[in-house]
Amino acid sequence: MSDREKERPFAVLVGVQLPSETDADHEANLAELARLVATLGFDVKATVTQRRDALAAAAVLGEGKLRELAELTGGKGVVPSGAKPRKSKARERWKTDAPEEEASTSEHPRETRGPSAVIVVDHEISPSQARNLERATDARVLDRTGVIVEIFHRHAKSREARAQVEIARLKYVAPRLREAGGASERRQGKGTGESALELDRRKIRDRLAELRRELDEIAKEHEGRRALRKGQLRVALVGYTNAGKSSLMRALTGSDVLVMDKLFATLDTTVRALHPETRPRILVSDTVGFIKKLPHDLVASFRSTLDEALEASLLLYVVDASDPTHDAQLAVTRGVLRELGAGEVPSLLLLNKIDRLDEHARQKLQREYGDAAILLSAHDPANVADLRERIIGFFDARMVEADVTIPYAKQALVGNVYEAARVLSEEYDETGTRLRVRGLPEAIARLHATFAR
Ligand SMILES: Nc1nc2c(ncn2[C@@H]2O[C@H](COP(=O)(O)OP(=O)(O)OP(=O)(O)O)[C@@H](O)[C@H]2O)c(=O)[nH]1
Ligand SMILES: [Mg+2]
């Protein structure tokens, strides 16, 4: 092994198979964790698993397995007893010194010394379990939530997404600070009025308040834009991370949104018009992907981003049909949307990436889903054209014809009509312009309200 290779941090995954978990679920969860960890830039060197009734209270794994794990990372394999709890290291632990993505060519030696291994546990673990694992293995320890929060942190681009992720990160850090300090730290702090721990926690509270204010401001800025889109035809792409939502967005709208073979490539909602343009325009939203065991704080953080998309009249559920766990992925997607209150919104199920399946597998899917799903590949222009027709057909079937009269005093607003409906004919008389239009009932109601005298 060269020095460079030795320096590159590697990851060891730890999974405890609980009685509630089937072998297949357990394997799928670990495979997904491996992809998450790879997205952070670590090489996954090994996976240590154990069947148990519950996570071991002290250090997740039992004694024997703990030693096995420690051999991989260079630790002693036992939790030192009676050792003094270290001073609040939660912050440092949180900073994982994970390599930057695509940093394998980096010439810079790692600045942070310390362990070059990271242990990633496929469960939420308590701060003391994490600390004990660290002491037994001499490696840094992260849990699944920590990994996901870190990916979100790296991928967040817009001011809104960055603020939302920082809130989730701080909420992840705060409880770890609480336990990490322990009683001794509080004693040390006496006399100064406020302990180091309390100071940290107050800083976090202040920062959270500041971030929430910032998000309120951003929400106000967005309100105007959202109000404008209200009467328009909206479709949203939703689904598991990496299912191909952004790829379909690109294909349907001719836009250049980011497509990557990484988990959580998209964190911001993007809205573009279906292309070539229809009349009225149909707007397509790309959204953040879902994942099993999505940390609750992140769901809450991304609610507002998703809310906008969920105003859509039609949801396109995108599923990676080439993934053996796509059933479970669809169940997660449905579950999250139900939680967000969008379970009843009309939807089309898109089984994507069928170019990766052989004829046999395609037929099996076709039989399984029948008319309930559309099999397609985002990379096949003919498939995308068919999907476009289905979307247009969905709206057409719901449209009704009506007359809208625009009084001369409100002629300036005539553009609203063309945005919201298809104009079939125009007539002029003494009251104003009479338009025969075709549009969604709610859009026509809005137009009537706008032009009522
Ligand atoms: N073979 C094949 N690959 C596809 C297809 N659609 C998407 N991909 C690939 O799948 C990967 C993920 O695609 P994205 O469009 O970024 O997926 P996403 O759902 O937006 O993912 P997140 O933004 O991370 O939630 C990329 O490498 C795409 O090129 C498809 O129909 N066939
Ligand atoms: Mg995407």
Coordinates of N, CA and C and ligand atoms in Angstrom, one line a residue, residues 239-248 258-267 286-290 318 352-356 376-380, ligand 1:
G239 N -40.3 11.2 -6.3 CA -39.8 9.8 -6.2 C -38.5 9.7 -5.5
Y240 N -38.1 8.4 -5.4 CA -36.9 8.1 -4.7 C -35.7 8.8 -5.3
T241 N -34.7 9.0 -4.5 CA -33.4 9.6 -5.0 C -32.8 8.7 -6.1
N242 N -32.3 9.3 -7.1 CA -31.6 8.6 -8.2 C -32.6 7.8 -9.2
A243 N -33.9 8.1 -9.0 CA -34.8 7.4 -9.9 C -34.8 7.9 -11.3
G244 N -34.4 9.1 -11.5 CA -34.3 9.7 -12.9 C -35.3 10.9 -13.0
K245 N -35.6 11.5 -11.9 CA -36.5 12.7 -12.0 C -35.9 13.8 -12.8
S246 N -34.7 14.2 -12.5 CA -34.1 15.3 -13.2 C -33.8 14.9 -14.7
S247 N -33.5 13.7 -15.0 CA -33.3 13.2 -16.4 C -34.6 13.5 -17.1
L248 N -35.8 13.1 -16.5 CA -37.0 13.3 -17.2 C -37.4 14.8 -17.3
L258 N -29.4 19.6 -13.2 CA -28.3 18.7 -12.9 C -28.8 17.3 -12.8
V259 N -28.0 16.4 -13.6 CA -28.3 15.0 -13.5 C -27.0 14.3 -13.1
M260 N -27.1 13.5 -12.0 CA -25.8 12.8 -11.6 C -26.1 11.5 -11.0
D261 N -25.2 10.6 -11.2 CA -25.4 9.3 -10.6 C -25.0 9.3 -9.1
K262 N -25.6 10.2 -8.4 CA -25.3 10.3 -7.0 C -26.6 10.5 -6.2
L263 N -26.6 10.1 -5.0 CA -27.9 10.3 -4.2 C -28.0 11.7 -3.8
F264 N -29.3 12.2 -3.9 CA -29.6 13.6 -3.5 C -28.8 14.6 -4.4
A265 N -28.8 14.4 -5.7 CA -28.2 15.4 -6.5 C -29.0 16.7 -6.6
T266 N -30.3 16.5 -6.5 CA -31.2 17.7 -6.5 C -31.7 18.0 -5.1
L267 N -31.6 19.2 -4.7 CA -32.2 19.6 -3.4 C -33.1 20.8 -3.6
D286 N -39.2 19.8 -10.8 CA -38.3 18.7 -10.4 C -38.1 18.9 -8.8
T287 N -38.0 17.8 -8.1 CA -38.0 18.0 -6.6 C -36.9 17.1 -6.0
V288 N -36.7 17.3 -4.7 CA -35.8 16.6 -3.9 C -36.2 15.1 -3.8
G289 N -35.3 14.2 -3.9 CA -35.7 12.8 -3.8 C -35.9 12.3 -2.4
F290 N -36.5 11.1 -2.2 CA -36.8 10.6 -0.9 C -35.8 9.4 -0.7
V318 N -41.8 8.8 -10.1 CA -40.8 8.2 -10.9 C -40.1 7.1 -10.1
N352 N -39.2 3.9 -14.8 CA -38.1 4.5 -15.6 C -37.0 3.5 -15.7
K353 N -36.1 3.8 -16.6 CA -34.8 3.0 -16.9 C -35.1 1.6 -17.4
I354 N -36.2 1.5 -18.2 CA -36.4 0.1 -18.7 C -35.4 -0.3 -19.8
D355 N -34.6 0.7 -20.3 CA -33.6 0.3 -21.2 C -32.6 -0.6 -20.5
R356 N -32.6 -0.6 -19.2 CA -31.6 -1.5 -18.5 C -32.2 -2.9 -18.3
L376 N -41.0 3.3 -19.3 CA -40.2 4.2 -20.2 C -38.8 4.3 -19.8
S377 N -38.0 5.0 -20.7 CA -36.7 5.3 -20.4 C -36.5 6.8 -20.7
A378 N -36.0 7.5 -19.7 CA -35.8 9.0 -19.9 C -34.8 9.2 -21.0
H379 N -34.1 8.2 -21.4 CA -33.1 8.4 -22.5 C -33.7 8.1 -23.9
D380 N -34.9 7.7 -24.0 CA -35.6 7.4 -25.2 C -36.5 8.5 -25.6
Ligands
LIG1 N1 -30.0 3.8 -18.2 C1 -30.8 4.8 -17.7 N2 -30.3 5.6 -16.8 C2 -31.0 6.7 -16.4 C3 -32.4 6.8 -16.8 N3 -32.9 7.9 -16.2 C4 -31.9 8.4 -15.4 N4 -30.8 7.6 -15.5 C5 -29.5 7.8 -14.8 O1 -29.8 7.7 -13.4 C6 -28.9 8.6 -12.6 C7 -29.8 9.5 -11.8 O2 -30.6 10.3 -12.6 P1 -31.2 11.7 -12.1 O3 -32.1 12.2 -13.2 O4 -30.1 12.6 -11.6 O5 -32.0 11.2 -10.8 P2 -32.9 12.0 -9.8 O6 -34.2 11.2 -9.5 O7 -33.1 13.4 -10.2 O8 -32.0 11.9 -8.5 P3 -31.8 12.9 -7.2 O9 -31.8 14.3 -7.7 O10 -30.5 12.5 -6.6 O11 -33.0 12.6 -6.3 C8 -28.1 9.4 -13.7 O12 -26.9 8.7 -13.8 C9 -28.9 9.2 -14.9 O13 -28.2 9.3 -16.1 C10 -32.9 5.9 -17.8 O14 -34.0 6.0 -18.3 N5 -32.0 4.9 -18.2

